PDB file of C-alpha atoms and ligand atoms in Angstrom:
ATOM      1  CA  MET A   1      -0.623  13.927  11.103  1.00  0.00           C
ATOM      2  CA  PRO A   2      -1.017  10.442   9.636  1.00  0.00           C
ATOM      3  CA  THR A   3      -4.283   9.278   8.118  1.00  0.00           C
ATOM      4  CA  THR A   4      -5.248   6.023   9.794  1.00  0.00           C
ATOM      5  CA  HIS A   5      -7.796   3.225   9.775  1.00  0.00           C
ATOM      6  CA  CYS A   6      -9.576   4.052   6.472  1.00  0.00           C
ATOM      7  CA  LEU A   7      -8.703   5.510   3.066  1.00  0.00           C
ATOM      8  CA  PRO A   8      -8.943   9.281   2.590  1.00  0.00           C
ATOM      9  CA  ASP A   9     -11.098  10.271  -0.420  1.00  0.00           C
ATOM     10  CA  LYS A  10      -8.074  11.507  -2.373  1.00  0.00           C
ATOM     11  CA  VAL A  11      -6.401   8.081  -2.243  1.00  0.00           C
ATOM     12  CA  ALA A  12      -9.672   6.176  -2.831  1.00  0.00           C
ATOM     13  CA  MET A  13     -10.277   8.318  -5.935  1.00  0.00           C
ATOM     14  CA  ALA A  14      -6.736   7.750  -7.251  1.00  0.00           C
ATOM     15  CA  TYR A  15      -7.087   3.994  -6.722  1.00  0.00           C
ATOM     16  CA  ALA A  16     -10.470   3.916  -8.484  1.00  0.00           C
ATOM     17  CA  ALA A  17      -8.961   5.877 -11.387  1.00  0.00           C
ATOM     18  CA  GLY A  18      -6.015   3.445 -11.572  1.00  0.00           C
ATOM     19  CA  THR A  19      -3.411   6.182 -11.214  1.00  0.00           C
ATOM     20  CA  LEU A  20      -1.516   4.839  -8.173  1.00  0.00           C
ATOM     21  CA  PRO A  21       1.852   3.107  -8.750  1.00  0.00           C
ATOM     22  CA  GLU A  22       1.649  -0.693  -8.467  1.00  0.00           C
ATOM     23  CA  ALA A  23       3.438  -0.741  -5.089  1.00  0.00           C
ATOM     24  CA  LEU A  24       0.896   1.623  -3.515  1.00  0.00           C
ATOM     25  CA  SER A  25      -2.011  -0.167  -5.229  1.00  0.00           C
ATOM     26  CA  ILE A  26      -1.040  -3.456  -3.545  1.00  0.00           C
ATOM     27  CA  VAL A  27      -1.280  -1.837  -0.113  1.00  0.00           C
ATOM     28  CA  VAL A  28      -4.632  -0.216  -0.938  1.00  0.00           C
ATOM     29  CA  ALA A  29      -6.067  -3.428  -2.462  1.00  0.00           C
ATOM     30  CA  SER A  30      -4.917  -5.390   0.604  1.00  0.00           C
ATOM     31  CA  HIS A  31      -6.547  -2.838   2.922  1.00  0.00           C
ATOM     32  CA  LEU A  32      -9.772  -2.936   0.878  1.00  0.00           C
ATOM     33  CA  SER A  33      -9.957  -6.705   1.341  1.00  0.00           C
ATOM     34  CA  MET A  34     -10.065  -6.059   5.112  1.00  0.00           C
ATOM     35  CA  CYS A  35     -12.161  -2.866   5.418  1.00  0.00           C
ATOM     36  CA  ASP A  36     -15.842  -2.587   4.358  1.00  0.00           C
ATOM     37  CA  GLU A  37     -15.898   1.194   4.813  1.00  0.00           C
ATOM     38  CA  SER A  38     -12.946   1.864   2.510  1.00  0.00           C
ATOM     39  CA  ARG A  39     -14.242  -0.634  -0.054  1.00  0.00           C
ATOM     40  CA  ALA A  40     -17.594   1.206  -0.153  1.00  0.00           C
ATOM     41  CA  SER A  41     -15.728   4.470  -0.685  1.00  0.00           C
ATOM     42  CA  VAL A  42     -13.779   3.094  -3.676  1.00  0.00           C
ATOM     43  CA  GLU A  43     -16.927   1.527  -5.149  1.00  0.00           C
ATOM     44  CA  GLY A  44     -18.572   4.950  -4.922  1.00  0.00           C
ATOM     45  CA  PHE A  45     -15.771   6.528  -6.939  1.00  0.00           C
ATOM     46  CA  ASP A  46     -15.927   3.617  -9.415  1.00  0.00           C
ATOM     47  CA  ALA A  47     -19.638   4.366  -9.918  1.00  0.00           C
ATOM     48  CA  VAL A  48     -18.932   8.078 -10.470  1.00  0.00           C
ATOM     49  CA  GLY A  49     -16.273   7.192 -13.058  1.00  0.00           C
ATOM     50  CA  GLY A  50     -18.693   4.863 -14.838  1.00  0.00           C
ATOM     51  CA  ALA A  51     -21.418   7.522 -14.883  1.00  0.00           C
ATOM     52  CA  LEU A  52     -18.984  10.051 -16.352  1.00  0.00           C
ATOM     53  CA  LEU A  53     -18.009   7.614 -19.104  1.00  0.00           C
ATOM     54  CA  ASN A  54     -21.674   7.000 -19.910  1.00  0.00           C
ATOM     55  CA  SER A  55     -22.257  10.741 -20.235  1.00  0.00           C
ATOM     56  CA  ILE A  56     -19.569  11.162 -22.906  1.00  0.00           C
ATOM     57  CA  GLU A  57     -20.829  11.379 -26.483  1.00  0.00           C
ATOM     58  CA  PRO A  58     -19.586   8.336 -28.438  1.00  0.00           C
ATOM     59  CA  VAL A  59     -17.160   8.981 -31.295  1.00  0.00           C
ATOM     60  CA  ARG A  60     -17.409   6.891 -34.450  1.00  0.00           C
ATOM     61  CA  LEU A  61     -14.140   5.250 -35.453  1.00  0.00           C
ATOM     62  CA  GLU A  62     -15.271   3.730 -38.758  1.00  0.00           C
ATOM     63  CA  SER A  63     -13.285   6.262 -40.787  1.00  0.00           C
ATOM     64  CA  ASP A  64     -10.044   4.865 -39.390  1.00  0.00           C
ATOM     65  CA  ASP A  65      -9.965   1.096 -38.899  1.00  0.00           C
ATOM     66  CA  ASN A  66      -6.378   1.216 -37.632  1.00  0.00           C
ATOM     67  CA  LEU A  67      -7.393   3.606 -34.861  1.00  0.00           C
ATOM     68  CA  LEU A  68     -10.137   1.213 -33.746  1.00  0.00           C
ATOM     69  CA  ILE A  69      -7.775  -1.764 -33.809  1.00  0.00           C
ATOM     70  CA  SER A  70      -5.012   0.059 -31.918  1.00  0.00           C
ATOM     71  CA  THR A  71      -7.504   1.356 -29.322  1.00  0.00           C
ATOM     72  CA  LEU A  72      -8.841  -2.156 -28.659  1.00  0.00           C
ATOM     73  CA  ALA A  73      -5.279  -3.453 -28.423  1.00  0.00           C
ATOM     74  CA  LEU A  74      -4.464  -0.789 -25.837  1.00  0.00           C
ATOM     75  CA  ILE A  75      -7.512  -1.745 -23.772  1.00  0.00           C
ATOM     76  CA  ARG A  76      -6.653  -5.462 -23.908  1.00  0.00           C
ATOM     77  CA  GLY A  77      -3.016  -4.799 -23.040  1.00  0.00           C
ATOM     78  CA  GLY A  78      -3.702  -2.299 -20.237  1.00  0.00           C
ATOM     79  CA  PRO A  79      -3.256  -2.963 -16.544  1.00  0.00           C
ATOM     80  CA  ILE A  80      -5.772  -5.363 -15.038  1.00  0.00           C
ATOM     81  CA  ARG A  81      -6.801  -4.482 -11.506  1.00  0.00           C
ATOM     82  CA  GLU A  82      -8.427  -7.307  -9.616  1.00  0.00           C
ATOM     83  CA  GLN A  83     -11.284  -6.266  -7.384  1.00  0.00           C
ATOM     84  CA  PRO A  84     -10.391  -7.103  -3.792  1.00  0.00           C
ATOM     85  CA  ALA A  85     -12.210 -10.086  -2.388  1.00  0.00           C
ATOM     86  CA  PRO A  86     -15.149  -9.106  -0.194  1.00  0.00           C
ATOM     87  CA  LYS A  87     -14.090 -11.503   2.536  1.00  0.00           C
ATOM     88  CA  GLU A  88     -10.873 -11.507   4.462  1.00  0.00           C
ATOM     89  CA  SER A  89      -8.407 -14.296   3.738  1.00  0.00           C
ATOM     90  CA  GLU A  90      -7.947 -17.036   6.329  1.00  0.00           C
ATOM     91  CA  SER A  91      -4.227 -16.461   5.856  1.00  0.00           C
ATOM     92  CA  LEU A  92      -2.464 -13.607   7.639  1.00  0.00           C
ATOM     93  CA  LEU A  93      -1.637 -12.358   4.142  1.00  0.00           C
ATOM     94  CA  PRO A  94      -4.444 -10.467   2.367  1.00  0.00           C
ATOM     95  CA  ILE A  95      -5.637 -12.047  -0.887  1.00  0.00           C
ATOM     96  CA  PRO A  96      -4.314  -9.278  -3.212  1.00  0.00           C
ATOM     97  CA  LEU A  97      -0.848  -9.724  -1.675  1.00  0.00           C
ATOM     98  CA  GLN A  98      -0.991 -13.530  -2.014  1.00  0.00           C
ATOM     99  CA  GLU A  99      -0.687 -13.123  -5.791  1.00  0.00           C
ATOM    100  CA  TYR A 100       2.812 -11.753  -5.140  1.00  0.00           C
ATOM    101  CA  VAL A 101       4.139 -13.687  -2.146  1.00  0.00           C
ATOM    102  CA  GLY A 102       1.941 -16.770  -1.740  1.00  0.00           C
ATOM    103  CA  THR A 103      -0.405 -17.681   1.096  1.00  0.00           C
ATOM    104  CA  ASP A 104       1.973 -18.773   3.876  1.00  0.00           C
ATOM    105  CA  ILE A 105       3.689 -15.988   5.773  1.00  0.00           C
ATOM    106  CA  ALA A 106       6.156 -18.474   7.280  1.00  0.00           C
ATOM    107  CA  ALA A 107       7.273 -19.474   3.789  1.00  0.00           C
ATOM    108  CA  VAL A 108       8.082 -15.995   2.463  1.00  0.00           C
ATOM    109  CA  PRO A 109      11.849 -15.327   2.149  1.00  0.00           C
ATOM    110  CA  TRP A 110      12.415 -13.057   5.141  1.00  0.00           C
ATOM    111  CA  LYS A 111      15.787 -11.326   5.174  1.00  0.00           C
ATOM    112  CA  SER A 112      17.343  -9.874   8.300  1.00  0.00           C
ATOM    113  CA  VAL A 113      18.400  -6.240   8.156  1.00  0.00           C
ATOM    114  CA  GLY A 114      19.703  -6.181  11.742  1.00  0.00           C
ATOM    115  CA  LEU A 115      18.558  -5.885  15.369  1.00  0.00           C
ATOM    116  CA  GLY A 116      15.720  -8.352  14.787  1.00  0.00           C
ATOM    117  CA  VAL A 117      14.147  -6.378  11.921  1.00  0.00           C
ATOM    118  CA  GLU A 118      13.300  -8.480   8.841  1.00  0.00           C
ATOM    119  CA  GLN A 119      11.892  -7.639   5.439  1.00  0.00           C
ATOM    120  CA  VAL A 120      10.709  -9.080   2.129  1.00  0.00           C
ATOM    121  CA  VAL A 121      10.751  -6.744  -0.863  1.00  0.00           C
ATOM    122  CA  VAL A 122       7.774  -7.428  -3.154  1.00  0.00           C
ATOM    123  CA  LYS A 123       8.638  -7.272  -6.853  1.00  0.00           C
ATOM    124  CA  THR A 124       6.644  -4.571  -8.624  1.00  0.00           C
ATOM    125  CA  CYS A 125       7.008  -2.154 -11.509  1.00  0.00           C
ATOM    126  CA  GLY A 126       6.983   1.611 -11.204  1.00  0.00           C
ATOM    127  CA  PRO A 127       8.520   4.352  -9.102  1.00  0.00           C
ATOM    128  CA  ALA A 128       7.477   3.192  -5.597  1.00  0.00           C
ATOM    129  CA  THR A 129       8.594   0.177  -3.547  1.00  0.00           C
ATOM    130  CA  VAL A 130       6.615  -2.139  -1.284  1.00  0.00           C
ATOM    131  CA  ARG A 131       7.841  -4.574   1.339  1.00  0.00           C
ATOM    132  CA  LEU A 132       6.697  -6.791   4.157  1.00  0.00           C
ATOM    133  CA  LEU A 133       8.359  -5.588   7.329  1.00  0.00           C
ATOM    134  CA  LYS A 134       8.667  -7.443  10.634  1.00  0.00           C
ATOM    135  CA  VAL A 135       9.505  -5.180  13.583  1.00  0.00           C
ATOM    136  CA  PRO A 136      10.192  -6.760  17.004  1.00  0.00           C
ATOM    137  CA  ALA A 137       7.785  -5.880  19.822  1.00  0.00           C
ATOM    138  CA  GLY A 138       8.611  -2.527  21.396  1.00  0.00           C
ATOM    139  CA  VAL A 139      11.054  -1.457  18.664  1.00  0.00           C
ATOM    140  CA  ALA A 140      10.649   1.985  17.085  1.00  0.00           C
ATOM    141  CA  VAL A 141      11.296   3.067  13.517  1.00  0.00           C
ATOM    142  CA  PRO A 142      13.468   6.130  14.338  1.00  0.00           C
ATOM    143  CA  GLU A 143      11.934   9.551  13.722  1.00  0.00           C
ATOM    144  CA  HIS A 144      11.877  10.286  10.003  1.00  0.00           C
ATOM    145  CA  GLY A 145      10.329  12.316   7.200  1.00  0.00           C
ATOM    146  CA  HIS A 146       9.417  11.247   3.652  1.00  0.00           C
ATOM    147  CA  GLU A 147      10.078  12.194   0.045  1.00  0.00           C
ATOM    148  CA  GLY A 148       6.543  11.195  -1.068  1.00  0.00           C
ATOM    149  CA  LEU A 149       3.656   9.040   0.057  1.00  0.00           C
ATOM    150  CA  GLU A 150       4.208   6.261   2.595  1.00  0.00           C
ATOM    151  CA  MET A 151       1.419   3.724   3.175  1.00  0.00           C
ATOM    152  CA  THR A 152       1.557   1.209   6.013  1.00  0.00           C
ATOM    153  CA  LEU A 153      -0.980  -1.593   6.511  1.00  0.00           C
ATOM    154  CA  VAL A 154      -0.771  -3.569   9.757  1.00  0.00           C
ATOM    155  CA  LEU A 155      -1.116  -7.347   9.300  1.00  0.00           C
ATOM    156  CA  GLN A 156      -0.078  -8.614  12.749  1.00  0.00           C
ATOM    157  CA  GLY A 157       0.369  -6.991  16.135  1.00  0.00           C
ATOM    158  CA  ALA A 158      -0.121  -3.246  16.488  1.00  0.00           C
ATOM    159  CA  LEU A 159       1.763  -0.112  15.487  1.00  0.00           C
ATOM    160  CA  ILE A 160       1.674   2.992  17.634  1.00  0.00           C
ATOM    161  CA  ASP A 161       1.833   6.010  15.316  1.00  0.00           C
ATOM    162  CA  HIS A 162       1.052   8.929  17.608  1.00  0.00           C
ATOM    163  CA  PRO A 163      -1.716   9.885  18.184  1.00  0.00           C
ATOM    164  CA  SER A 164      -3.159   6.649  16.756  1.00  0.00           C
ATOM    165  CA  THR A 165      -2.655   2.944  17.321  1.00  0.00           C
ATOM    166  CA  LEU A 166      -3.051   0.831  14.188  1.00  0.00           C
ATOM    167  CA  GLN A 167      -4.443  -2.683  14.516  1.00  0.00           C
ATOM    168  CA  ARG A 168      -4.668  -5.436  11.887  1.00  0.00           C
ATOM    169  CA  GLY A 169      -6.335  -4.020   8.746  1.00  0.00           C
ATOM    170  CA  ASP A 170      -5.710  -0.360   9.634  1.00  0.00           C
ATOM    171  CA  ILE A 171      -3.793   1.758   7.154  1.00  0.00           C
ATOM    172  CA  SER A 172      -1.592   4.782   7.795  1.00  0.00           C
ATOM    173  CA  ILE A 173      -0.897   7.219   4.968  1.00  0.00           C
ATOM    174  CA  VAL A 174       1.636  10.023   5.376  1.00  0.00           C
ATOM    175  CA  ASP A 175       3.316  12.364   2.895  1.00  0.00           C
ATOM    176  CA  GLN A 176       6.348  14.606   2.575  1.00  0.00           C
ATOM    177  CA  HIS A 177       4.878  17.066   5.096  1.00  0.00           C
ATOM    178  CA  CYS A 178       4.761  14.493   7.894  1.00  0.00           C
ATOM    179  CA  THR A 179       7.440  13.438  10.360  1.00  0.00           C
ATOM    180  CA  HIS A 180       6.711  10.524  12.671  1.00  0.00           C
ATOM    181  CA  LEU A 181       8.136   7.816  14.931  1.00  0.00           C
ATOM    182  CA  PRO A 182       6.128   4.575  14.630  1.00  0.00           C
ATOM    183  CA  ILE A 183       6.635   1.998  17.399  1.00  0.00           C
ATOM    184  CA  ALA A 184       5.708  -1.695  17.373  1.00  0.00           C
ATOM    185  CA  ASP A 185       3.432  -2.347  20.342  1.00  0.00           C
ATOM    186  CA  ILE A 186       5.115  -4.320  23.102  1.00  0.00           C
ATOM    187  CA  SER A 187       2.444  -7.064  23.020  1.00  0.00           C
ATOM    188  CA  SER A 188       3.914  -8.860  19.965  1.00  0.00           C
ATOM    189  CA  ASN A 189       6.083  -8.490  16.887  1.00  0.00           C
ATOM    190  CA  CYS A 190       4.480  -6.236  14.291  1.00  0.00           C
ATOM    191  CA  ILE A 191       4.216  -7.355  10.681  1.00  0.00           C
ATOM    192  CA  CYS A 192       3.144  -4.703   8.222  1.00  0.00           C
ATOM    193  CA  LEU A 193       2.999  -4.088   4.500  1.00  0.00           C
ATOM    194  CA  THR A 194       4.558  -0.747   3.705  1.00  0.00           C
ATOM    195  CA  ALA A 195       4.997   1.123   0.432  1.00  0.00           C
ATOM    196  CA  THR A 196       7.078   4.244  -0.061  1.00  0.00           C
ATOM    197  CA  GLU A 197       7.725   6.767  -2.780  1.00  0.00           C
ATOM    198  CA  GLY A 198      11.367   7.815  -2.391  1.00  0.00           C
ATOM    199  CA  ALA A 199      13.630   7.360   0.602  1.00  0.00           C
ATOM    200  CA  LEU A 200      12.967   7.952   4.291  1.00  0.00           C
ATOM    201  CA  ARG A 201      14.752  10.979   5.790  1.00  0.00           C
ATOM    202  CA  PHE A 202      15.952  10.133   9.296  1.00  0.00           C
ATOM    203  CA  LYS A 203      16.353  12.949  11.801  1.00  0.00           C
ATOM    204  CA  SER A 204      19.407  11.334  13.355  1.00  0.00           C
ATOM    205  CA  LEU A 205      21.736   8.818  11.769  1.00  0.00           C
ATOM    206  CA  SER A 206      23.767   8.148  14.891  1.00  0.00           C
ATOM    207  CA  SER A 207      21.622   5.373  16.381  1.00  0.00           C
ATOM    208  CA  LYS A 208      22.066   1.733  15.341  1.00  0.00           C
ATOM    209  CA  LEU A 209      18.326   1.470  14.681  1.00  0.00           C
ATOM    210  CA  ALA A 210      18.452   4.381  12.228  1.00  0.00           C
ATOM    211  CA  GLN A 211      21.278   2.626  10.405  1.00  0.00           C
ATOM    212  CA  VAL A 212      19.194  -0.564  10.268  1.00  0.00           C
ATOM    213  CA  PHE A 213      16.154   1.161   8.786  1.00  0.00           C
ATOM    214  CA  ARG A 214      18.296   3.117   6.306  1.00  0.00           C
ATOM    215  CA  ARG A 215      19.260  -0.259   4.807  1.00  0.00           C
ATOM    216  CA  ILE A 216      15.695  -1.268   3.954  1.00  0.00           C
TER     217      ILE A 216
HETATM  218 ZN1  LIG B   1       7.228   7.013   7.765  1.00  0.00          ZN
END
């Protein structure tokens, strides 16, 4: 069953520890910029991590100057994770995502993949991929399973992911044990930010829609 609306503790902890691939981190950071409850959860895990660091006995490095220099270089060169802005962006695009695709959703380079479905792949490093996906109102992503985590953040419209309906700012997180059939609500086109580890495994490849979504 998909996790919806807010971050589960396991994902909040992984984000706070900086262990999520960049593609998944973008989705989480974007969700955090839109959800007070999830942001409080991550800040709680950040505080626990800080307390643990403070409890560790310091180790003197003076006997090896090179070790000190290389450690500082590693810290300076490590990944920098911006804290999500506490307020939601006036743009449809969340602030953490704007660093990758700009502020204007109409200006991003949408590419058609067929039957009205469009996507923009966001350039990231690491094993997972993240994309903006535009699904026409009433269109379903055919029933499929997953090879790893899949995170979906709704930015416009609504996504029916039985038994839940995701609205703007809600996040759905499923794993390799979950099979589902998300449908864009008929009220409007659905734009979402979705990150996946590995490929989707469609139950049936005979439908044209399945062939469309296999291409993304
Ligand atoms: Zn899925």
